[in-house]
Structures are given as C-alpha cells and as structure tokens.
mmCIF file of C-alpha atoms in Angstrom:
data_model
loop_
_atom_site.group_PDB
_atom_site.id
_atom_site.type_symbol
_atom_site.label_atom_id
_atom_site.label_comp_id
_atom_site.label_asym_id
_atom_site.label_seq_id
_atom_site.Cartn_x
_atom_site.Cartn_y
_atom_site.Cartn_z
ATOM 1 C CA MET A 24 -21.409 15.250 -2.566
ATOM 2 C CA GLN A 25 -22.153 13.151 -5.626
ATOM 3 C CA ARG A 26 -19.141 10.915 -6.544
ATOM 4 C CA THR A 27 -18.994 8.509 -9.451
ATOM 5 C CA PRO A 28 -18.819 4.843 -8.432
ATOM 6 C CA LEU A 29 -15.990 2.486 -9.428
ATOM 7 C CA ASP A 30 -16.713 0.802 -12.825
ATOM 8 C CA ALA A 31 -16.405 -2.914 -11.792
ATOM 9 C CA GLU A 32 -16.927 -4.226 -15.263
ATOM 10 C CA ARG A 33 -14.341 -1.946 -16.738
ATOM 11 C CA LEU A 34 -11.939 -3.040 -14.178
ATOM 12 C CA ARG A 35 -12.575 -6.680 -14.926
ATOM 13 C CA ARG A 36 -12.253 -6.204 -18.653
ATOM 14 C CA GLU A 37 -9.034 -4.300 -18.330
ATOM 15 C CA ARG A 38 -7.404 -6.192 -15.478
ATOM 16 C CA VAL A 39 -4.150 -8.141 -16.215
ATOM 17 C CA PRO A 40 -4.328 -11.966 -16.327
ATOM 18 C CA PHE A 41 -2.399 -12.113 -13.082
ATOM 19 C CA PHE A 42 -5.643 -11.796 -11.072
ATOM 20 C CA THR A 43 -8.141 -14.621 -10.837
ATOM 21 C CA ARG A 44 -11.080 -12.692 -9.254
ATOM 22 C CA LEU A 45 -12.108 -9.032 -8.882
ATOM 23 C CA ASP A 46 -15.095 -7.912 -6.745
ATOM 24 C CA VAL A 47 -16.380 -4.365 -5.855
ATOM 25 C CA VAL A 48 -18.638 -3.993 -2.996
ATOM 26 C CA GLU A 49 -20.594 -0.981 -1.881
ATOM 27 C CA THR A 50 -19.848 -1.334 1.897
ATOM 28 C CA THR A 51 -17.769 -3.743 4.040
ATOM 29 C CA GLY A 52 -16.161 -3.509 7.504
ATOM 30 C CA SER A 53 -12.574 -4.248 6.119
ATOM 31 C CA THR A 54 -11.442 -5.538 2.758
ATOM 32 C CA ASN A 55 -8.425 -7.025 4.400
ATOM 33 C CA ALA A 56 -10.563 -8.874 6.923
ATOM 34 C CA ASP A 57 -12.840 -10.207 4.172
ATOM 35 C CA LEU A 58 -9.975 -11.560 2.032
ATOM 36 C CA ILE A 59 -8.271 -13.145 5.108
ATOM 37 C CA ALA A 60 -11.587 -15.038 5.734
ATOM 38 C CA ARG A 61 -11.641 -15.993 2.127
ATOM 39 C CA ALA A 62 -8.093 -17.417 2.199
ATOM 40 C CA VAL A 63 -8.902 -19.492 5.365
ATOM 41 C CA ALA A 64 -12.142 -20.847 3.953
ATOM 42 C CA ASP A 65 -10.719 -21.623 0.459
ATOM 43 C CA PRO A 66 -7.157 -23.125 0.240
ATOM 44 C CA ALA A 67 -7.193 -22.422 -3.497
ATOM 45 C CA ALA A 68 -7.961 -18.719 -3.315
ATOM 46 C CA ASP A 69 -5.069 -16.669 -4.753
ATOM 47 C CA ARG A 70 -4.492 -13.448 -6.537
ATOM 48 C CA GLU A 71 -7.919 -12.182 -5.595
ATOM 49 C CA VAL A 72 -8.890 -8.416 -5.456
ATOM 50 C CA LEU A 73 -11.601 -6.733 -3.299
ATOM 51 C CA LEU A 74 -12.425 -3.073 -3.568
ATOM 52 C CA ALA A 75 -14.948 -1.323 -1.392
ATOM 53 C CA GLU A 76 -16.636 1.954 -1.912
ATOM 54 C CA LEU A 77 -16.852 2.391 1.834
ATOM 55 C CA GLN A 78 -14.879 0.718 4.522
ATOM 56 C CA GLU A 79 -16.609 1.011 8.029
ATOM 57 C CA SER A 80 -13.691 -0.499 9.881
ATOM 58 C CA GLY A 81 -10.784 0.252 7.727
ATOM 59 C CA ARG A 82 -7.407 0.288 9.655
ATOM 60 C CA GLY A 83 -3.846 0.937 9.035
ATOM 61 C CA ARG A 84 -0.707 -0.043 11.001
ATOM 62 C CA HIS A 85 -1.071 -0.368 14.807
ATOM 63 C CA ALA A 86 -4.934 -0.767 14.375
ATOM 64 C CA ARG A 87 -5.266 2.854 13.471
ATOM 65 C CA ALA A 88 -8.603 3.774 11.932
ATOM 66 C CA TRP A 89 -8.353 4.652 8.148
ATOM 67 C CA GLY A 90 -11.530 5.868 6.583
ATOM 68 C CA SER A 91 -13.306 8.385 4.434
ATOM 69 C CA PRO A 92 -16.638 9.276 3.091
ATOM 70 C CA PRO A 93 -18.192 6.942 0.416
ATOM 71 C CA ARG A 94 -16.506 6.819 -2.965
ATOM 72 C CA ALA A 95 -13.755 9.229 -2.001
ATOM 73 C CA GLN A 96 -10.855 6.729 -1.493
ATOM 74 C CA ILE A 97 -9.534 3.812 -3.309
ATOM 75 C CA SER A 98 -9.863 0.989 -0.691
ATOM 76 C CA VAL A 99 -8.454 -2.128 -2.142
ATOM 77 C CA SER A 100 -7.014 -5.353 -0.937
ATOM 78 C CA VAL A 101 -5.154 -8.173 -2.782
ATOM 79 C CA LEU A 102 -4.812 -11.802 -1.632
ATOM 80 C CA VAL A 103 -1.594 -13.551 -2.762
ATOM 81 C CA ARG A 104 0.165 -16.911 -1.957
ATOM 82 C CA LEU A 105 3.915 -16.824 -1.893
ATOM 83 C CA ASP A 106 4.917 -20.463 -2.630
ATOM 84 C CA GLY A 107 8.365 -21.344 -1.113
ATOM 85 C CA VAL A 108 9.073 -17.787 0.092
ATOM 86 C CA ASP A 109 11.806 -17.454 2.693
ATOM 87 C CA PRO A 110 10.064 -16.013 5.761
ATOM 88 C CA ALA A 111 12.995 -13.638 6.137
ATOM 89 C CA VAL A 112 11.856 -11.643 2.983
ATOM 90 C CA LEU A 113 8.156 -11.740 3.502
ATOM 91 C CA GLY A 114 8.244 -8.201 4.821
ATOM 92 C CA TRP A 115 9.131 -7.050 1.344
ATOM 93 C CA LEU A 116 5.570 -7.556 0.201
ATOM 94 C CA PRO A 117 4.218 -4.208 1.687
ATOM 95 C CA LEU A 118 7.324 -2.388 0.553
ATOM 96 C CA LEU A 119 6.767 -3.867 -3.026
ATOM 97 C CA THR A 120 3.195 -2.598 -2.778
ATOM 98 C CA GLY A 121 4.402 0.961 -1.886
ATOM 99 C CA VAL A 122 6.625 0.873 -4.901
ATOM 100 C CA ALA A 123 3.691 -0.171 -7.036
ATOM 101 C CA VAL A 124 1.420 2.557 -5.626
ATOM 102 C CA VAL A 125 4.010 5.272 -6.223
ATOM 103 C CA ASP A 126 4.555 4.281 -9.774
ATOM 104 C CA ALA A 127 0.774 4.087 -10.466
ATOM 105 C CA VAL A 128 0.199 7.384 -9.006
ATOM 106 C CA ARG A 129 2.911 9.047 -10.887
ATOM 107 C CA ALA A 130 1.936 7.468 -14.138
ATOM 108 C CA ALA A 131 -1.731 7.829 -13.989
ATOM 109 C CA SER A 132 -2.077 11.226 -12.323
ATOM 110 C CA GLY A 133 1.243 12.940 -12.543
ATOM 111 C CA VAL A 134 1.280 13.503 -8.946
ATOM 112 C CA PRO A 135 4.824 13.358 -7.552
ATOM 113 C CA ALA A 136 4.288 10.675 -4.931
ATOM 114 C CA GLU A 137 7.187 9.097 -2.968
ATOM 115 C CA LEU A 138 7.607 6.498 -0.151
ATOM 116 C CA LYS A 139 7.882 7.212 3.580
ATOM 117 C CA TRP A 140 9.344 4.052 5.260
ATOM 118 C CA PRO A 141 7.889 1.595 5.642
ATOM 119 C CA ASN A 142 4.414 1.744 4.187
ATOM 120 C CA ASP A 143 3.154 5.352 3.655
ATOM 121 C CA VAL A 144 2.947 7.173 0.391
ATOM 122 C CA LEU A 145 3.480 10.928 0.656
ATOM 123 C CA VAL A 146 3.200 14.063 -1.558
ATOM 124 C CA GLY A 147 5.134 17.043 -0.314
ATOM 125 C CA GLY A 148 5.278 15.452 3.078
ATOM 126 C CA ARG A 149 1.470 14.860 3.367
ATOM 127 C CA LYS A 150 -0.019 11.321 3.469
ATOM 128 C CA LEU A 151 -1.670 10.143 0.277
ATOM 129 C CA ALA A 152 -1.945 6.549 0.897
ATOM 130 C CA GLY A 153 -1.252 3.730 3.574
ATOM 131 C CA ILE A 154 -0.558 0.155 3.190
ATOM 132 C CA LEU A 155 -1.282 -2.888 5.427
ATOM 133 C CA ALA A 156 -0.131 -6.364 4.913
ATOM 134 C CA GLU A 157 -1.406 -9.254 7.105
ATOM 135 C CA VAL A 158 -0.663 -12.919 7.003
ATOM 136 C CA ALA A 159 -3.863 -14.946 6.548
ATOM 137 C CA ILE A 160 -2.164 -18.495 6.588
ATOM 138 C CA ALA A 161 1.294 -19.026 7.788
ATOM 139 C CA GLY A 162 3.710 -21.788 6.737
ATOM 140 C CA PRO A 163 6.025 -22.533 3.866
ATOM 141 C CA ASP A 164 3.483 -21.325 1.248
ATOM 142 C CA PRO A 165 1.957 -18.422 3.094
ATOM 143 C CA ALA A 166 -1.174 -16.597 2.165
ATOM 144 C CA VAL A 167 -1.027 -12.802 2.602
ATOM 145 C CA VAL A 168 -3.447 -9.999 2.210
ATOM 146 C CA VAL A 169 -2.091 -6.585 1.381
ATOM 147 C CA GLY A 170 -4.385 -3.500 1.571
ATOM 148 C CA VAL A 171 -4.106 0.027 0.219
ATOM 149 C CA GLY A 172 -6.149 3.006 1.164
ATOM 150 C CA LEU A 173 -5.525 5.812 -1.186
ATOM 151 C CA ASN A 174 -7.210 9.271 -0.872
ATOM 152 C CA ALA A 175 -8.588 10.001 -4.204
ATOM 153 C CA GLU A 176 -11.399 12.560 -4.060
ATOM 154 C CA LEU A 177 -11.342 13.806 -0.491
ATOM 155 C CA THR A 178 -11.793 17.627 -0.167
ATOM 156 C CA ALA A 179 -9.586 19.502 2.492
ATOM 157 C CA ALA A 180 -12.516 19.418 4.990
ATOM 158 C CA GLU A 181 -12.812 15.649 4.619
ATOM 159 C CA LEU A 182 -9.247 14.871 5.404
ATOM 160 C CA PRO A 183 -8.809 12.562 8.409
ATOM 161 C CA VAL A 184 -5.784 14.393 9.656
ATOM 162 C CA PRO A 185 -4.254 17.849 8.738
ATOM 163 C CA HIS A 186 -1.142 16.186 7.390
ATOM 164 C CA ALA A 187 -3.048 14.203 4.830
ATOM 165 C CA THR A 188 -3.774 14.946 1.069
ATOM 166 C CA SER A 189 -5.700 13.491 -1.840
ATOM 167 C CA LEU A 190 -5.245 13.250 -5.502
ATOM 168 C CA VAL A 191 -7.797 15.906 -6.106
ATOM 169 C CA LEU A 192 -6.142 18.270 -3.619
ATOM 170 C CA GLU A 193 -2.938 17.707 -5.565
ATOM 171 C CA GLY A 194 -4.514 18.928 -8.815
ATOM 172 C CA SER A 195 -5.221 15.425 -10.405
ATOM 173 C CA THR A 196 -8.388 14.872 -12.529
ATOM 174 C CA VAL A 197 -7.833 11.154 -12.992
ATOM 175 C CA ASP A 198 -11.015 9.105 -12.245
ATOM 176 C CA ARG A 199 -10.889 6.447 -9.454
ATOM 177 C CA THR A 200 -11.411 3.514 -11.908
ATOM 178 C CA THR A 201 -8.340 4.462 -13.983
ATOM 179 C CA MET A 202 -6.348 4.931 -10.839
ATOM 180 C CA ALA A 203 -7.374 1.666 -9.377
ATOM 181 C CA GLY A 204 -6.684 -0.141 -12.618
ATOM 182 C CA ALA A 205 -3.135 1.449 -12.788
ATOM 183 C CA LEU A 206 -2.572 0.429 -9.196
ATOM 184 C CA LEU A 207 -3.570 -3.102 -9.773
ATOM 185 C CA THR A 208 -1.478 -3.379 -12.915
ATOM 186 C CA ALA A 209 1.577 -2.049 -11.195
ATOM 187 C CA PHE A 210 1.189 -4.457 -8.358
ATOM 188 C CA ALA A 211 0.808 -7.363 -10.526
ATOM 189 C CA GLU A 212 3.880 -6.651 -12.666
ATOM 190 C CA ARG A 213 6.045 -6.084 -9.497
ATOM 191 C CA PHE A 214 4.739 -9.147 -7.870
ATOM 192 C CA ALA A 215 5.138 -11.419 -10.817
ATOM 193 C CA ALA A 216 8.760 -10.075 -11.379
ATOM 194 C CA TRP A 217 9.590 -10.816 -7.698
ATOM 195 C CA ARG A 218 8.011 -14.304 -7.836
ATOM 196 C CA ASP A 219 9.894 -15.181 -11.031
ATOM 197 C CA ALA A 220 13.081 -13.947 -9.465
ATOM 198 C CA GLY A 221 12.576 -16.652 -6.780
ATOM 199 C CA TRP A 222 11.843 -14.012 -4.190
ATOM 200 C CA ALA A 223 15.241 -12.402 -4.660
ATOM 201 C CA THR A 224 15.046 -8.784 -3.336
ATOM 202 C CA ALA A 225 17.993 -6.970 -4.928
ATOM 203 C CA GLU A 226 15.997 -5.453 -7.819
ATOM 204 C CA LEU A 227 13.006 -4.638 -5.555
ATOM 205 C CA ALA A 228 15.289 -3.117 -2.970
ATOM 206 C CA ALA A 229 16.900 -0.822 -5.659
ATOM 207 C CA ALA A 230 13.384 0.269 -6.878
ATOM 208 C CA TYR A 231 12.255 0.898 -3.250
ATOM 209 C CA ARG A 232 15.387 3.033 -2.334
ATOM 210 C CA GLU A 233 14.976 5.025 -5.514
ATOM 211 C CA ARG A 234 11.356 6.141 -4.478
ATOM 212 C CA CYS A 235 11.944 6.459 -0.788
ATOM 213 C CA GLY A 236 11.897 10.081 0.495
ATOM 214 C CA THR A 237 12.895 9.060 3.882
ATOM 215 C CA ILE A 238 16.546 8.127 2.908
ATOM 216 C CA GLY A 239 18.592 11.244 3.623
ATOM 217 C CA ALA A 240 15.988 12.889 5.854
ATOM 218 C CA ARG A 241 16.590 13.573 9.520
ATOM 219 C CA VAL A 242 14.121 11.410 11.335
ATOM 220 C CA ARG A 243 12.812 10.424 14.604
ATOM 221 C CA ALA A 244 11.990 6.670 15.165
ATOM 222 C CA GLU A 245 9.872 5.719 18.137
ATOM 223 C CA LEU A 246 10.971 2.141 18.755
ATOM 224 C CA PRO A 247 9.193 -0.624 20.594
ATOM 225 C CA GLY A 248 9.851 -0.423 24.396
ATOM 226 C CA GLY A 249 9.609 3.367 24.358
ATOM 227 C CA ARG A 250 13.076 3.968 23.034
ATOM 228 C CA GLU A 251 13.635 6.886 20.635
ATOM 229 C CA LEU A 252 16.246 7.263 17.957
ATOM 230 C CA VAL A 253 17.018 10.420 16.162
ATOM 231 C CA GLY A 254 19.398 10.883 13.195
ATOM 232 C CA ILE A 255 19.838 10.866 9.405
ATOM 233 C CA ALA A 256 18.213 7.884 7.542
ATOM 234 C CA THR A 257 21.097 6.517 5.480
ATOM 235 C CA GLY A 258 19.477 3.714 3.601
ATOM 236 C CA ILE A 259 17.395 0.523 3.547
ATOM 237 C CA ASP A 260 19.158 -2.662 4.120
ATOM 238 C CA ALA A 261 18.742 -6.067 2.394
ATOM 239 C CA ALA A 262 16.086 -7.039 4.958
ATOM 240 C CA GLY A 263 14.014 -3.906 4.248
ATOM 241 C CA ARG A 264 14.919 -2.198 7.492
ATOM 242 C CA LEU A 265 15.552 1.551 7.788
ATOM 243 C CA LEU A 266 19.108 2.478 8.604
ATOM 244 C CA VAL A 267 19.302 5.482 11.030
ATOM 245 C CA GLY A 268 23.015 6.149 11.272
ATOM 246 C CA SER A 269 24.403 2.727 11.608
ATOM 247 C CA GLU A 270 21.405 1.254 13.493
ATOM 248 C CA ALA A 271 18.859 -0.737 11.662
ATOM 249 C CA VAL A 272 15.083 -0.112 12.531
ATOM 250 C CA SER A 273 12.792 -2.948 11.701
ATOM 251 C CA ALA A 274 9.647 -1.612 13.443
ATOM 252 C CA GLY A 275 8.393 1.649 14.901
ATOM 253 C CA ASP A 276 6.869 4.973 13.890
ATOM 254 C CA VAL A 277 9.089 7.203 11.891
ATOM 255 C CA THR A 278 8.664 11.021 11.597
ATOM 256 C CA HIS A 279 10.454 13.171 9.070
ATOM 257 C CA LEU A 280 12.007 16.082 10.985
ATOM 258 C CA ARG A 281 12.664 19.543 9.497
ATOM 259 C CA PRO A 282 16.244 20.479 9.093
ATOM 260 C CA ALA A 283 17.783 22.354 11.954
ATOM 261 C CA GLY A 284 17.738 26.105 11.390
#
C-alpha cells in the first residue's frame, strides 16, 4: 500500500518555538532510544523531536513490542529537561503527554479519544495510541524522553492486536503531517504551562481526570507481585495514581471490565 510520507519541512515551518530541533528519519530501531543516546552525548540537548516512518524495535510499557507497517503510524519522541522538578511529580510527564494526545486527536480529527490510565489512548475501548516515558539522565535537572505511537492509517488487517484501532478506521481523513503537528503543538503548550507553574500538578491533574475514561469504570488491576485488585476506579490522586476503591495503584496493568449483567 502506498502511503504519503511525513512532510518534514512543513513540520519544521509550522512547529511552535518551544522545540529546538525536529528530525524525521525513514527507519530506526527506536526513536526513544535514539533521543536517550543524544541526551547522554550532548548535555545541552533539550526540547528535541524525532519522528520515524518505521520503527523496527518500537516498544511500549513492560518492553512490549509496538510496531506497524511503514508510514502507517505516527512514531514520535520528544526529549525534554525538567530543571528543578520534584522527583515525586516526574511521573506526571507521561500523563501530561496523554492529555496532549487526546486533545490533538479530538481537535485535528474529530475522533472522540479518551485516556485509559496510565498511558493509553482509547476510542470506544480500543487502543489508538500508547505512551512511554524514559529517564535519560537522572538528577535534580533530569532529561526525559517521552514517546508516542499513534495508529494513523492502519487497516483492520494490519492492527497489531484485535482490540486496537486507527484514525482511518474511526473515519478520520486527517493526514499524518497535520496530526503530528497538532500533537507536538498540544504537547508544547501543556509542557510549557506545567513548567511555568513551577511543576505544580493541580491544573494538569484536573485536565487528566476530565479526559480519563478509567474513572468510574469497573477495573481489574494486576499488581506487582502477582496480586490482583478488582473494583471501581474512583479517581486519580495528586501523585497520578489510580484509586480503585480506597486503594492507590501506582503500577500495574489495568483492564476495563464490562459491567456485571
């Protein structure tokens, strides 16, 4: 299938001043890994973007493979430095990215995306995008790379799993360059607002809760150590943890369960 490549020059022209560098490559192993290496090699690297038409070793949470045919996804990573951030709130970066992805998808394509805690973007219960944040350099001024894999033009036969979807399958005709630009703009606006607020999370938390379809759903959380927790997701706390009943879940796989009956 012939698919249109990303328009790198258009993205560079239209990008917001927040970003210092934007590259599009045809093929790479992992955009996250490439930017982590760049952060380590160059202490000044910050607010850089890397997109790939094909990731050969793309991955999601728990090192799960995440891939697609060439030019069918938006595979993008952003390198940012969070000067003076409290390590306790660093986990809000992937949640912020999820908010940005949902806002961009809704605005650019009209597809009614929502968040599934912590880092998935769903449409009608099907996975549209995943997010993975990785610390490149730890310390008081950490460098973090956050990657997004968004299914843009995958056909039903190309979906990696049956419970996935794509913008095309949801009826969108938006081109990938427009969608990538909207995503980067939304991320830049959210990140700049968070930074300017001194890394305070109240406004970000409210935005996340508003877009999170997990809240109010009956869920099963598979926790580290093999423990399982089933109940109603009642909210997201100030640390970004999912509240299942009165218990806070900071890590683990969460499944939305169908209502009984």
